[in-house]
Coordinates of C-alpha atoms in Angstrom, one line a residue:
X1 CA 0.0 0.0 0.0
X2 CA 0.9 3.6 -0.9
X3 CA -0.1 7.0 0.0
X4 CA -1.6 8.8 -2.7
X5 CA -2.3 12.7 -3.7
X6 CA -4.0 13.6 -6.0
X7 CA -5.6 16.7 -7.6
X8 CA -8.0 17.3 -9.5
X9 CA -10.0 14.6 -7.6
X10 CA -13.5 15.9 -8.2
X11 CA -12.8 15.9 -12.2
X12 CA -14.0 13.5 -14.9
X13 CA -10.2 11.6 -15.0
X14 CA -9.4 12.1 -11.1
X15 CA -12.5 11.1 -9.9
X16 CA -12.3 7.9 -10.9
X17 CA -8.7 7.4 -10.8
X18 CA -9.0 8.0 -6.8
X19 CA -11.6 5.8 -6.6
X20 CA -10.0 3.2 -8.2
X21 CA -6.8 3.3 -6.1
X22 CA -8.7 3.0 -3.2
X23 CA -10.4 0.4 -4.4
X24 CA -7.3 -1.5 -4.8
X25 CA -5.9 -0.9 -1.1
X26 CA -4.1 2.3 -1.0
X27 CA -4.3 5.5 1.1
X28 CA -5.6 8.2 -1.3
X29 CA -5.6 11.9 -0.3
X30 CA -8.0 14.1 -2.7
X31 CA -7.8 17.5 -3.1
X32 CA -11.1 19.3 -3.9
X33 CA -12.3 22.7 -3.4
X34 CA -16.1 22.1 -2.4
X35 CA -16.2 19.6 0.7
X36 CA -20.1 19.6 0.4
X37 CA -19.9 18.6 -3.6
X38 CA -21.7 15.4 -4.6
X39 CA -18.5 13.5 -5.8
X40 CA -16.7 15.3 -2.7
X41 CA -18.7 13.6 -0.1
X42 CA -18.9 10.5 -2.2
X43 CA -15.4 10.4 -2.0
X44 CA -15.4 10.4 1.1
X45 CA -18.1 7.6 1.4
X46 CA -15.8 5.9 -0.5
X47 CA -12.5 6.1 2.2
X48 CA -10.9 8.5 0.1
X49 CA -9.5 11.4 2.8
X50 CA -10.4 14.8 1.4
X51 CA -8.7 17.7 1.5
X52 CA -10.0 21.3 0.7
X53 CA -7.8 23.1 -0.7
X54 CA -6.7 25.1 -3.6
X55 CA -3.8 24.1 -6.4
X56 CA -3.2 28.0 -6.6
X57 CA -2.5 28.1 -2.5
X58 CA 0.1 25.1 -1.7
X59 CA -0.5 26.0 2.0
X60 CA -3.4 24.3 1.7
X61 CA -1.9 20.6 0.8
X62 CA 1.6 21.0 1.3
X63 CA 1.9 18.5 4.3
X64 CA 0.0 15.7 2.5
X65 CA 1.9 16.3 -0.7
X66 CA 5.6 15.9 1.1
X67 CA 4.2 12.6 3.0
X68 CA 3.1 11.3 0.1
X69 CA 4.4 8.3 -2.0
X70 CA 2.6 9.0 -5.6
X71 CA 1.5 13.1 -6.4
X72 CA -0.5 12.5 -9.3
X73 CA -1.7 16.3 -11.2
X74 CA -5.1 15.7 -12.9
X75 CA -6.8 18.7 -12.4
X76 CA -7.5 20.9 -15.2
X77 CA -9.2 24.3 -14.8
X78 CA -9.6 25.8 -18.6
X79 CA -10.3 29.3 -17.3
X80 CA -6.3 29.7 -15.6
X81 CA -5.6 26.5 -17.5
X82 CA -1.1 27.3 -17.7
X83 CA -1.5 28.9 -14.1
X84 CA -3.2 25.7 -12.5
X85 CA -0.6 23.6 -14.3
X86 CA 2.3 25.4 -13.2
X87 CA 1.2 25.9 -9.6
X88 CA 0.8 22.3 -9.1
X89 CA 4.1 21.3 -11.0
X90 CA 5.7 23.7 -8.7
X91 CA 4.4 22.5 -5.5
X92 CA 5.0 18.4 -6.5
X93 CA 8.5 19.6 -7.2
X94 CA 8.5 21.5 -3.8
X95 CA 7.3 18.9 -2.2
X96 CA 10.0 16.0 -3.6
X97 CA 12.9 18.7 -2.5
X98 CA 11.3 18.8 1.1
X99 CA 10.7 15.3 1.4
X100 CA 13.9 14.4 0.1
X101 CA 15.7 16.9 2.6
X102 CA 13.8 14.6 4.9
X103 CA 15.5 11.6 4.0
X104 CA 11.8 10.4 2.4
X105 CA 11.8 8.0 -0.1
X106 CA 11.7 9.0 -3.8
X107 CA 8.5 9.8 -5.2
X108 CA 6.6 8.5 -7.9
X109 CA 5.1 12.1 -10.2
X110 CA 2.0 11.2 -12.6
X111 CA 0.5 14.0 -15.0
X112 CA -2.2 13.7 -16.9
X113 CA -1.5 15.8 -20.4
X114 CA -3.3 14.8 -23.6
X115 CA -3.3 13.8 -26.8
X116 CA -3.8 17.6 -28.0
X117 CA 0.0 17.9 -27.6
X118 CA 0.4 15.7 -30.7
X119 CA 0.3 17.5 -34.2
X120 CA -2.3 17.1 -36.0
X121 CA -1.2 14.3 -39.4
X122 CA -2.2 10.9 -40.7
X123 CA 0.9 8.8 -39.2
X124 CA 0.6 7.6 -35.5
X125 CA 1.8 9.3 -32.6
X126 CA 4.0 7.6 -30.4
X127 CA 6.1 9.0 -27.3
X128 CA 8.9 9.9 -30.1
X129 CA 6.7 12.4 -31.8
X130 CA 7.3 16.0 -31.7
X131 CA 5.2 17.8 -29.4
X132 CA 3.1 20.6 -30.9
X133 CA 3.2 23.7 -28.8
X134 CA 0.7 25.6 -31.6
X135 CA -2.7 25.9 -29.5
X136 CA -2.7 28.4 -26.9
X137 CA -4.4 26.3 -24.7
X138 CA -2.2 23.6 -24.8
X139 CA 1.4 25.7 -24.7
X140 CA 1.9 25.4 -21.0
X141 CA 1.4 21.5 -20.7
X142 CA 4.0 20.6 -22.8
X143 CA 6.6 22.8 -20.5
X144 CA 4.9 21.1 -17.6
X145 CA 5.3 17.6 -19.0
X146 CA 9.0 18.1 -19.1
X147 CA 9.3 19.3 -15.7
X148 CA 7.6 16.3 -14.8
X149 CA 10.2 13.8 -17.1
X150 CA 13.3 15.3 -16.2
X151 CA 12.7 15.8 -12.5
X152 CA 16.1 14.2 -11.1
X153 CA 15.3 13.4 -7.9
X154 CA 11.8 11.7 -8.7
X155 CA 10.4 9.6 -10.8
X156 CA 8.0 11.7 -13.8
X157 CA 5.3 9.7 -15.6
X158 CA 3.2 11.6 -17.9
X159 CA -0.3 10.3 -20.1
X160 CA -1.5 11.4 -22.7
X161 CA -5.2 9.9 -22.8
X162 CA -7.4 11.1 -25.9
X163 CA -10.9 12.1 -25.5
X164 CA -11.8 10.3 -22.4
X165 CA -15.7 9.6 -21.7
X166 CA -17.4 6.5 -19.7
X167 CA -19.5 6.4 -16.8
X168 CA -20.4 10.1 -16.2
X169 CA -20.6 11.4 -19.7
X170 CA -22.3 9.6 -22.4
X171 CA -19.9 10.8 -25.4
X172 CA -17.2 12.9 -25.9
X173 CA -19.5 15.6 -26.8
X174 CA -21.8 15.6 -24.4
X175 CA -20.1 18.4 -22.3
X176 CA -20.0 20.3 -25.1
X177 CA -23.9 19.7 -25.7
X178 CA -24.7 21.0 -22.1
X179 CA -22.3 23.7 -22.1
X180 CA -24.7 25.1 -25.2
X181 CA -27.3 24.8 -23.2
X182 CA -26.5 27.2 -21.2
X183 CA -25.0 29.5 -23.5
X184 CA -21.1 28.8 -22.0
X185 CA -19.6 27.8 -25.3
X186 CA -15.7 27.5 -25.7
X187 CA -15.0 27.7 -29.7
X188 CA -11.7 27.7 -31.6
X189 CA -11.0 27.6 -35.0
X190 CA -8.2 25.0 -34.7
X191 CA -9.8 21.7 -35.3
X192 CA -7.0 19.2 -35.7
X193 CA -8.8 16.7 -32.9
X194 CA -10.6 15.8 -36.1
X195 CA -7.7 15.0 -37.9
X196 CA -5.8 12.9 -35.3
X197 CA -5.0 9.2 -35.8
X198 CA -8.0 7.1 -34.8
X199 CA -10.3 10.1 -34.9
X200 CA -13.3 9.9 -37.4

């Protein structure tokens, strides 16, 4: 068994990525911002230990974060998306240095990027291809993956899932479907999701 943080913990990936690794035995630490959010109390239903906090104030988690075995960053916040992402790369990294000056032992980093990283062309991606720093939106990650991989005194795993949707969401799309709904509609004009490999 591990210790776990993770952030993010309320989101679509998070969510059930906490869940899961408490189902399979370990101690999980969630950071959320709402304690009385539906899948913040069902969290804690579910044994997960949650912390309120904010990724933008590392006061709020720094403790858990140094005592922790695995730091995994999946939160995404698309209205400060490169501030969110660099505050939380910053505080793992913060949090390795302190726990190493400790004597801790070395720490496992997860971050959960995207596929969006990838140029858009016909020929598969793989984890040789050039990253695509092109979308605004998507600038910041790449610098934050490579903090993540060439962290020397930790151990930096970054995923790239595609379009992720399951259990909460019906399709990809149906975020996007609600969000018009209510008139909150993020448009670009850069499309190239529609041209990745595997995408139809």
């Amino acid at each position: 068994m591990v210790q776990v943080f993770i952030t993010g913990a309320t989101g679509y990936i998070g969510y059930e990525v906490a869940l899961a690794l408490r189902r399979a035995g370990h101690s999980v630490f969630a950071l959320v911002r709402h304690a009385n959010s539906p899948l913040a109390i069902n969290l804690a239903h579910s044994e997960v230990a949650v912390i309120i906090g904010d990724i933008l104030k590392p006061e709020t988690f720094s403790d858990i974060a140094v005592s922790s075995d695995v730091l995994i960053h999946a939160a995404a916040d698309y209205s400060q998306f490169d501030k969110v992402d660099n505050a939380a790369s910053e505080a793992f990294l913060d949090a390795v240095k302190k726990s190493n000056e400790k004597g801790g032992k070395r720490k496992l980093l997860i971050y959960t990027s995207g596929i969006l990283v990838y140029p858009g062309s016909k020929d598969v991606s793989t984890e040789e291809t050039a990253t695509d720093a092109s979308i605004p939106i998507i600038n910041g990650r790449i610098g934050v993956e490579k903090r993540f991989l060439t962290a020397t005194d930790a151990d930096g795993v970054v995923l790239r899932p595609s379009f992720v949707f399951g259990k909460r969401n019906p399709s990809f799309f149906y975020d996007y479907f609600t969000q018009a709904t209510k008139g909150e509609v993020y448009t670009t004009t850069d499309l190239r999701w529609l041209r990745l490999p595997g995408t139809r």
